[in-house]
Amino acid sequence: MKSSDILTIGEVSNRTGASVSAIRFYEDKGLLTPHRNAGGQRRYVRADIRRLSFILIAQQLGFSLKEIRTQLASLPEGRTPTKADWMRISRRFRRILDDRITVMSRLRDHLDGCIGCGCLSLRSCALYNPDDRAEDAGPGARYLLDGPPTKRRGIWS
Amino acid sequence: MKSSDILTIGEVSNRTGASVSAIRFYEDKGLLTPHRNAGGQRRYVRADIRRLSFILIAQQLGFSLKEIRTQLASLPEGRTPTKADWMRISRRFRRILDDRITVMSRLRDHLDGCIGCGCLSLRSCALYNPDDRAEDAGPGARYLLDGPPTKRRGIWS
DNA sequence: GCTTGACCTCAACTTAACTTGAGCTTGTAA
DNA sequence: TTACAAGCTCAAGTTAAGTTGAGGTCAAGC
């Protein structure tokens, strides 16, 4: 390595593209816990950067900081996470992505039929599932997957 | 039709599942423009409900109110939109969904490799494209599609 | 004709994910 | 050893998409 293995927040910002304020914000939210030097400034080591990189990638994938924090919580406490630790998280995220892709594909396939048809009768429309909207379980419309939860009516009935 | 063709906001809320406050909010944002009766109360006709239904479906599909408003702006001003009008919008949304599904699939396929590998070197990682994050062009990581925009460095270089 | 539930407006609050600014301290290069 | 860039904390502002509440009006049934 050319540069030191211990970086300041500004250096981390340059390497990752995350803003300094965002990096501090993630720490506030408990996603990062860098050490401090004698003067109270943050100092980042490899494992910290790796966590941050993971956060940024997971955000690209559409995960919230809350979901990301949950996943990061599964990493070991006492030691630096290994490749196997990260792979476990990767596999979990992949399964979630698989599901989201499946849902989006089905929605897409219903789109013409639903928006094009005369009814737009939401409660009986495969594109629209109000029961999902209450939860924060990611992209909704679960019943395209699971089947309708209750009986429903058209708009004009 | 059993009930009247002119509905109050409460009736619309019941039919569609959208809350009364949300329906008023959409009007505030210029997405709906119902008539008022003599007493100043909102009255909704078929075409209004159809717009609202479209809004709710598009939200399920992950579109923002801003994007939805843009699409609705393409509907005719003077007359009630026809099936053909709605189908045009549907086709546009389907193309966008197609793109998003493509992007997500590629992200998923890179996930293990990127999170699993030792580098996590964001700026050279196919999963991470900071250049996209500035724009608000929907799910980012465009350069999985388009190829890298600039030269990049690894975290530790 | 009165009561009561549904409606009305407007302002303020909520959460997520940050950014911006003020005022102060640390670190480093000349 | 001093200048000044970079860091620090804490408070407040920002956008999206609504919700909640206060205080007042409308409409429909008895």
Coordinates of C-alpha atoms (C1' of nucleotides) in Angstrom, one line a residue:
Chain A
M1 CA 0.0 0.0 0.0
K2 CA 1.1 3.5 -0.8
S3 CA -0.7 5.5 1.8
S4 CA -1.1 4.7 5.5
D5 CA -3.6 2.1 6.7
I6 CA -5.1 4.6 9.0
L7 CA -7.2 7.3 7.3
T8 CA -8.9 10.6 8.3
I9 CA -12.5 11.2 7.5
G10 CA -11.6 13.4 4.6
E11 CA -9.4 10.6 3.1
V12 CA -12.2 8.1 3.6
S13 CA -14.6 10.5 1.9
N14 CA -12.3 10.8 -1.1
R15 CA -11.7 7.1 -1.4
T16 CA -15.4 6.1 -1.2
G17 CA -17.2 9.1 -2.6
A18 CA -19.3 9.4 0.5
S19 CA -19.5 12.9 1.9
V20 CA -17.9 13.7 5.2
S21 CA -21.2 14.7 6.7
A22 CA -22.8 11.4 5.5
I23 CA -20.0 9.4 7.1
R24 CA -20.5 11.2 10.4
F25 CA -24.2 10.6 10.0
Y26 CA -23.8 6.9 9.6
E27 CA -21.7 6.9 12.8
D28 CA -24.5 8.7 14.6
K29 CA -26.9 6.0 13.4
G30 CA -24.6 3.3 14.8
L31 CA -23.4 1.9 11.5
L32 CA -19.8 2.8 12.0
T33 CA -17.6 3.1 15.1
P34 CA -14.1 4.4 14.1
H35 CA -11.5 5.1 16.7
R36 CA -10.4 8.6 17.8
N37 CA -6.8 9.9 18.0
A38 CA -5.5 11.9 20.9
G39 CA -7.0 15.1 19.6
G40 CA -10.5 13.6 19.3
Q41 CA -10.4 13.2 15.5
R42 CA -11.8 10.1 13.8
R43 CA -9.4 7.5 12.4
Y44 CA -10.5 4.8 10.0
V45 CA -8.9 1.3 9.5
R46 CA -9.5 -1.2 6.7
A47 CA -12.4 -2.9 8.5
D48 CA -14.2 0.5 8.9
I49 CA -13.9 1.3 5.2
R50 CA -15.2 -2.1 4.4
R51 CA -18.3 -1.5 6.5
L52 CA -18.8 1.9 4.8
S53 CA -18.4 0.4 1.4
F54 CA -20.9 -2.2 2.3
I55 CA -23.3 0.5 3.4
L56 CA -22.9 2.4 0.2
I57 CA -23.4 -0.7 -2.0
A58 CA -26.5 -1.8 0.0
Q59 CA -28.0 1.6 -0.5
Q60 CA -27.5 1.3 -4.2
L61 CA -29.4 -1.9 -4.0
G62 CA -32.3 -0.1 -2.4
F63 CA -31.9 -1.1 1.3
S64 CA -32.6 1.4 4.0
L65 CA -30.0 2.3 6.7
K66 CA -32.2 0.5 9.1
E67 CA -32.1 -2.8 7.1
I68 CA -28.4 -2.3 6.6
R69 CA -27.8 -1.8 10.3
T70 CA -29.7 -5.0 11.0
Q71 CA -27.4 -6.9 8.6
L72 CA -24.3 -5.3 10.0
A73 CA -25.4 -6.4 13.5
S74 CA -24.9 -10.0 12.4
L75 CA -21.1 -9.4 11.9
P76 CA -18.9 -10.7 14.7
E77 CA -18.2 -8.4 17.7
G78 CA -14.8 -9.2 18.9
R79 CA -12.9 -9.8 15.6
T80 CA -12.5 -8.3 12.2
P81 CA -15.1 -9.8 9.8
T82 CA -13.8 -12.4 7.4
K83 CA -14.8 -13.0 3.8
A84 CA -17.1 -15.7 5.0
D85 CA -18.9 -13.3 7.3
W86 CA -19.5 -10.9 4.4
M87 CA -20.6 -13.7 2.1
R88 CA -23.3 -14.7 4.5
I89 CA -24.7 -11.2 4.3
S90 CA -24.3 -11.1 0.6
R91 CA -26.4 -14.3 0.2
R92 CA -29.2 -12.8 2.3
F93 CA -29.3 -9.7 0.3
R94 CA -29.3 -11.7 -2.9
R95 CA -32.3 -13.6 -1.8
I96 CA -34.1 -10.4 -1.1
L97 CA -33.1 -9.0 -4.5
D98 CA -34.4 -12.1 -6.2
D99 CA -37.8 -11.6 -4.5
R100 CA -37.9 -8.0 -5.5
I101 CA -37.1 -8.8 -9.1
T102 CA -39.8 -11.4 -9.2
V103 CA -42.4 -9.0 -7.8
M104 CA -41.4 -6.2 -10.2
S105 CA -41.6 -8.6 -13.2
R106 CA -45.1 -9.6 -12.3
L107 CA -46.2 -6.1 -11.8
R108 CA -44.8 -5.2 -15.1
D109 CA -46.6 -8.0 -16.8
H110 CA -49.9 -6.9 -15.3
L111 CA -49.4 -3.3 -16.1
D112 CA -51.0 -3.0 -19.6
G113 CA -53.9 -5.1 -18.6
C114 CA -54.7 -3.2 -15.5
I115 CA -54.1 0.4 -16.6
G116 CA -55.4 -0.3 -20.0
C117 CA -58.6 -1.9 -18.9
G118 CA -61.8 0.0 -18.2
C119 CA -62.0 -0.9 -14.6
L120 CA -59.0 0.2 -12.7
S121 CA -60.9 -1.4 -9.8
L122 CA -58.1 -1.2 -7.3
R123 CA -59.3 -3.6 -4.7
S124 CA -59.6 -6.4 -7.2
C125 CA -56.5 -5.4 -9.2
A126 CA -53.4 -7.5 -9.0
L127 CA -51.3 -4.4 -9.2
Y128 CA -52.7 -2.9 -6.1
N129 CA -52.6 -4.3 -2.6
P130 CA -53.5 -1.9 0.1
D131 CA -52.9 -4.5 2.8
D132 CA -49.2 -4.3 2.0
R133 CA -49.0 -0.6 2.2
A134 CA -49.1 -0.6 6.0
E135 CA -46.0 -2.7 6.4
D136 CA -42.6 -1.6 5.5
A137 CA -41.6 -4.9 3.9
G138 CA -40.0 -3.5 0.8
P139 CA -41.7 -3.3 -2.6
G140 CA -45.2 -4.5 -1.8
A141 CA -47.9 -6.2 -3.8
R142 CA -47.2 -9.4 -2.0
Y143 CA -50.4 -11.0 -3.2
L144 CA -49.3 -11.3 -6.7
L145 CA -47.0 -13.8 -5.1
D146 CA -49.3 -15.2 -2.4
G147 CA -52.8 -14.9 -3.8
P148 CA -55.5 -12.4 -2.7
P149 CA -55.8 -11.9 1.1
T150 CA -59.6 -11.1 1.3
K151 CA -62.6 -10.6 -0.9
R152 CA -62.6 -7.3 -2.7
R153 CA -64.9 -5.0 -4.6
G154 CA -64.6 -2.9 -7.7
I155 CA -64.6 0.9 -7.5
W156 CA -68.2 1.3 -8.7
S157 CA -69.9 -1.6 -7.1
Chain B
M1 CA -74.2 1.3 -11.3
K2 CA -75.8 1.0 -7.9
S3 CA -74.5 4.1 -6.3
S4 CA -74.3 7.6 -7.8
D5 CA -71.6 8.5 -10.3
I6 CA -70.6 11.4 -8.1
L7 CA -68.8 10.6 -5.0
T8 CA -67.6 12.4 -1.8
I9 CA -64.1 12.2 -0.6
G10 CA -65.0 9.7 2.0
E11 CA -66.6 7.4 -0.5
V12 CA -63.6 7.7 -2.8
S13 CA -61.4 6.8 0.2
N14 CA -63.5 3.7 0.9
R15 CA -63.5 2.6 -2.7
T16 CA -59.8 3.0 -3.3
G17 CA -58.2 2.5 0.1
A18 CA -56.4 5.8 0.0
S19 CA -56.9 7.9 3.1
V20 CA -58.9 11.1 3.0
S21 CA -55.8 13.1 3.9
A22 CA -53.8 11.5 1.2
I23 CA -56.4 12.3 -1.4
R24 CA -56.4 15.9 -0.4
F25 CA -52.6 15.9 -0.4
Y26 CA -52.5 14.6 -4.0
E27 CA -54.9 17.5 -4.9
D28 CA -52.5 19.9 -3.2
K29 CA -49.7 18.5 -5.3
G30 CA -51.7 19.1 -8.5
L31 CA -52.4 15.4 -9.2
L32 CA -56.1 15.6 -8.9
T33 CA -58.6 18.4 -9.5
P34 CA -62.1 17.4 -8.4
H35 CA -65.1 19.8 -8.7
R36 CA -66.7 21.4 -5.7
N37 CA -70.4 21.4 -4.8
A38 CA -72.3 24.6 -3.7
G39 CA -71.1 24.2 -0.2
G40 CA -67.4 23.9 -1.2
Q41 CA -67.1 20.1 -0.7
R42 CA -65.1 18.0 -3.1
R43 CA -67.1 15.8 -5.6
Y44 CA -65.4 13.1 -7.6
V45 CA -66.5 11.6 -11.0
R46 CA -65.3 8.5 -12.8
A47 CA -62.3 10.2 -14.4
D48 CA -61.1 11.5 -11.1
I49 CA -61.2 8.1 -9.6
R50 CA -59.3 6.7 -12.5
R51 CA -56.6 9.2 -12.0
L52 CA -56.4 8.4 -8.4
S53 CA -56.3 4.7 -9.1
F54 CA -53.4 5.3 -11.5
I55 CA -51.6 7.3 -8.9
L56 CA -51.9 4.4 -6.3
I57 CA -50.8 1.8 -8.8
A58 CA -47.8 3.8 -10.0
Q59 CA -46.8 4.3 -6.4
Q60 CA -46.9 0.5 -5.9
L61 CA -44.5 0.3 -8.9
G62 CA -42.1 2.6 -7.1
F63 CA -42.7 5.9 -9.0
S64 CA -42.6 9.1 -7.1
L65 CA -45.5 11.6 -7.1
K66 CA -43.3 13.9 -9.1
E67 CA -42.8 11.2 -11.8
I68 CA -46.5 10.4 -11.7
R69 CA -47.5 14.0 -12.1
T70 CA -45.2 14.3 -15.2
Q71 CA -47.0 11.3 -16.7
L72 CA -50.4 12.6 -15.9
A73 CA -49.5 15.9 -17.5
S74 CA -49.4 14.0 -20.8
L75 CA -53.2 13.3 -20.6
P76 CA -55.5 15.4 -22.7
E77 CA -56.7 18.7 -21.2
G78 CA -60.1 19.3 -22.6
R79 CA -61.6 15.8 -22.7
T80 CA -61.8 12.7 -20.5
P81 CA -58.8 10.4 -21.2
T82 CA -59.5 7.4 -23.3
K83 CA -58.2 3.9 -23.0
A84 CA -55.6 4.7 -25.6
D85 CA -54.4 7.7 -23.6
W86 CA -53.9 5.4 -20.6
M87 CA -52.2 2.7 -22.6
R88 CA -49.6 5.2 -23.8
I89 CA -48.7 5.9 -20.2
S90 CA -48.8 2.2 -19.4
R91 CA -46.3 1.5 -22.1
R92 CA -43.9 4.2 -20.9
F93 CA -44.0 2.9 -17.4
R94 CA -43.4 -0.6 -18.6
R95 CA -40.3 0.4 -20.4
I96 CA -39.0 2.1 -17.2
L97 CA -39.9 -1.1 -15.2
D98 CA -38.1 -3.2 -17.8
D99 CA -34.9 -1.1 -17.3
R100 CA -35.1 -1.2 -13.5
I101 CA -35.5 -5.0 -13.6
T102 CA -32.5 -5.3 -15.8
V103 CA -30.4 -3.1 -13.5
M104 CA -31.5 -5.0 -10.4
S105 CA -30.7 -8.3 -12.0
R106 CA -27.2 -7.2 -12.9
L107 CA -26.6 -5.8 -9.4
R108 CA -27.8 -9.1 -8.0
D109 CA -25.4 -11.1 -10.2
H110 CA -22.5 -9.0 -9.1
L111 CA -23.3 -9.0 -5.4
D112 CA -21.5 -12.1 -4.3
G113 CA -18.4 -11.2 -6.3
C114 CA -18.2 -7.7 -5.0
I115 CA -19.2 -8.1 -1.4
G116 CA -17.4 -11.4 -1.1
C117 CA -14.1 -10.3 -2.7
G118 CA -11.3 -8.7 -0.6
C119 CA -11.4 -5.3 -2.3
L120 CA -14.7 -3.7 -1.9
S121 CA -13.0 -0.9 -3.9
L122 CA -16.0 1.1 -4.5
R123 CA -14.8 3.3 -7.3
S124 CA -13.9 0.4 -9.4
C125 CA -16.8 -1.8 -8.3
A126 CA -19.6 -2.5 -10.7
L127 CA -22.1 -2.3 -7.8
Y128 CA -21.2 1.2 -7.0
N129 CA -21.5 4.3 -9.1
P130 CA -21.1 7.6 -7.2
D131 CA -21.6 9.6 -10.4
D132 CA -25.2 8.4 -10.5
R133 CA -25.9 9.3 -6.9
A134 CA -26.1 13.0 -7.7
E135 CA -28.8 12.6 -10.2
D136 CA -32.3 11.6 -9.3
A137 CA -32.7 9.3 -12.3
G138 CA -34.3 6.3 -10.4
P139 CA -32.3 3.3 -9.3
G140 CA -28.8 4.2 -10.1
A141 CA -25.7 2.2 -11.0
R142 CA -26.3 3.1 -14.6
Y143 CA -22.8 2.1 -15.6
L144 CA -23.5 -1.5 -15.2
L145 CA -25.5 -0.8 -18.3
D146 CA -23.4 1.9 -20.0
G147 CA -19.9 1.1 -18.9
P148 CA -17.7 3.0 -16.5
P149 CA -17.8 6.8 -16.9
T150 CA -14.3 7.8 -15.7
K151 CA -11.1 6.2 -14.4
R152 CA -11.3 5.1 -10.8
R153 CA -9.1 4.0 -8.0
G154 CA -9.3 1.3 -5.3
I155 CA -9.8 2.2 -1.7
W156 CA -6.2 1.6 -0.7
S157 CA -4.3 2.9 -3.7
Chain C
dG1 C1' -84.8 22.8 12.9
dC2 C1' -81.5 20.7 15.2
dT3 C1' -78.0 17.4 15.9
dT4 C1' -74.2 14.8 14.4
dG5 C1' -71.1 12.9 11.3
dA6 C1' -68.6 14.2 7.3
dC7 C1' -66.0 18.0 5.3
dC8 C1' -63.3 22.2 5.1
dT9 C1' -58.6 24.9 5.8
dC10 C1' -54.3 25.7 7.7
dA11 C1' -50.4 24.8 10.5
dA12 C1' -47.5 21.8 12.6
dC13 C1' -45.5 17.2 13.3
dT14 C1' -43.3 12.7 11.4
dT15 C1' -39.4 9.7 9.3
dA16 C1' -35.5 9.0 6.3
dA17 C1' -31.3 10.5 4.9
dC18 C1' -28.7 13.9 4.8
dT19 C1' -26.8 19.0 4.3
dT20 C1' -25.6 23.5 6.1
dG21 C1' -24.0 26.7 9.3
dA22 C1' -22.0 28.6 13.5
dG23 C1' -18.5 28.6 16.6
dC24 C1' -14.5 26.3 18.2
dT25 C1' -10.2 22.9 18.1
dT26 C1' -6.4 20.2 15.9
dG27 C1' -2.7 19.2 12.8
dT28 C1' 0.7 20.5 9.6
dA29 C1' 3.7 23.0 6.5
dA30 C1' 6.4 27.1 5.9
Chain D
dT1 C1' 5.1 29.6 15.8
dT2 C1' 1.8 30.9 13.2
dA3 C1' -1.6 30.5 9.6
dC4 C1' -5.1 27.9 7.8
dA5 C1' -7.1 23.7 6.1
dA6 C1' -9.4 20.1 8.1
dG7 C1' -11.8 18.3 12.0
dC8 C1' -15.3 18.6 15.9
dT9 C1' -20.1 19.3 18.0
dC10 C1' -24.7 20.6 17.9
dA11 C1' -28.7 22.8 16.0
dA12 C1' -31.5 23.7 12.3
dG13 C1' -32.9 23.2 7.5
dT14 C1' -34.4 20.1 3.3
dT15 C1' -37.5 16.8 0.5
dA16 C1' -41.0 13.2 0.1
dA17 C1' -45.2 11.7 1.3
dG18 C1' -48.3 12.0 4.4
dT19 C1' -50.7 12.4 9.3
dT20 C1' -52.7 14.9 13.1
dG21 C1' -55.1 18.5 15.3
dA22 C1' -57.6 22.8 16.0
dG23 C1' -61.3 25.4 14.9
dG24 C1' -65.1 26.0 11.9
dT25 C1' -68.9 24.6 8.1
dC26 C1' -72.2 21.4 5.6
dA27 C1' -75.7 18.0 4.8
dA28 C1' -78.9 14.5 6.1
dG29 C1' -82.0 12.1 9.1
dC30 C1' -85.2 12.4 12.9

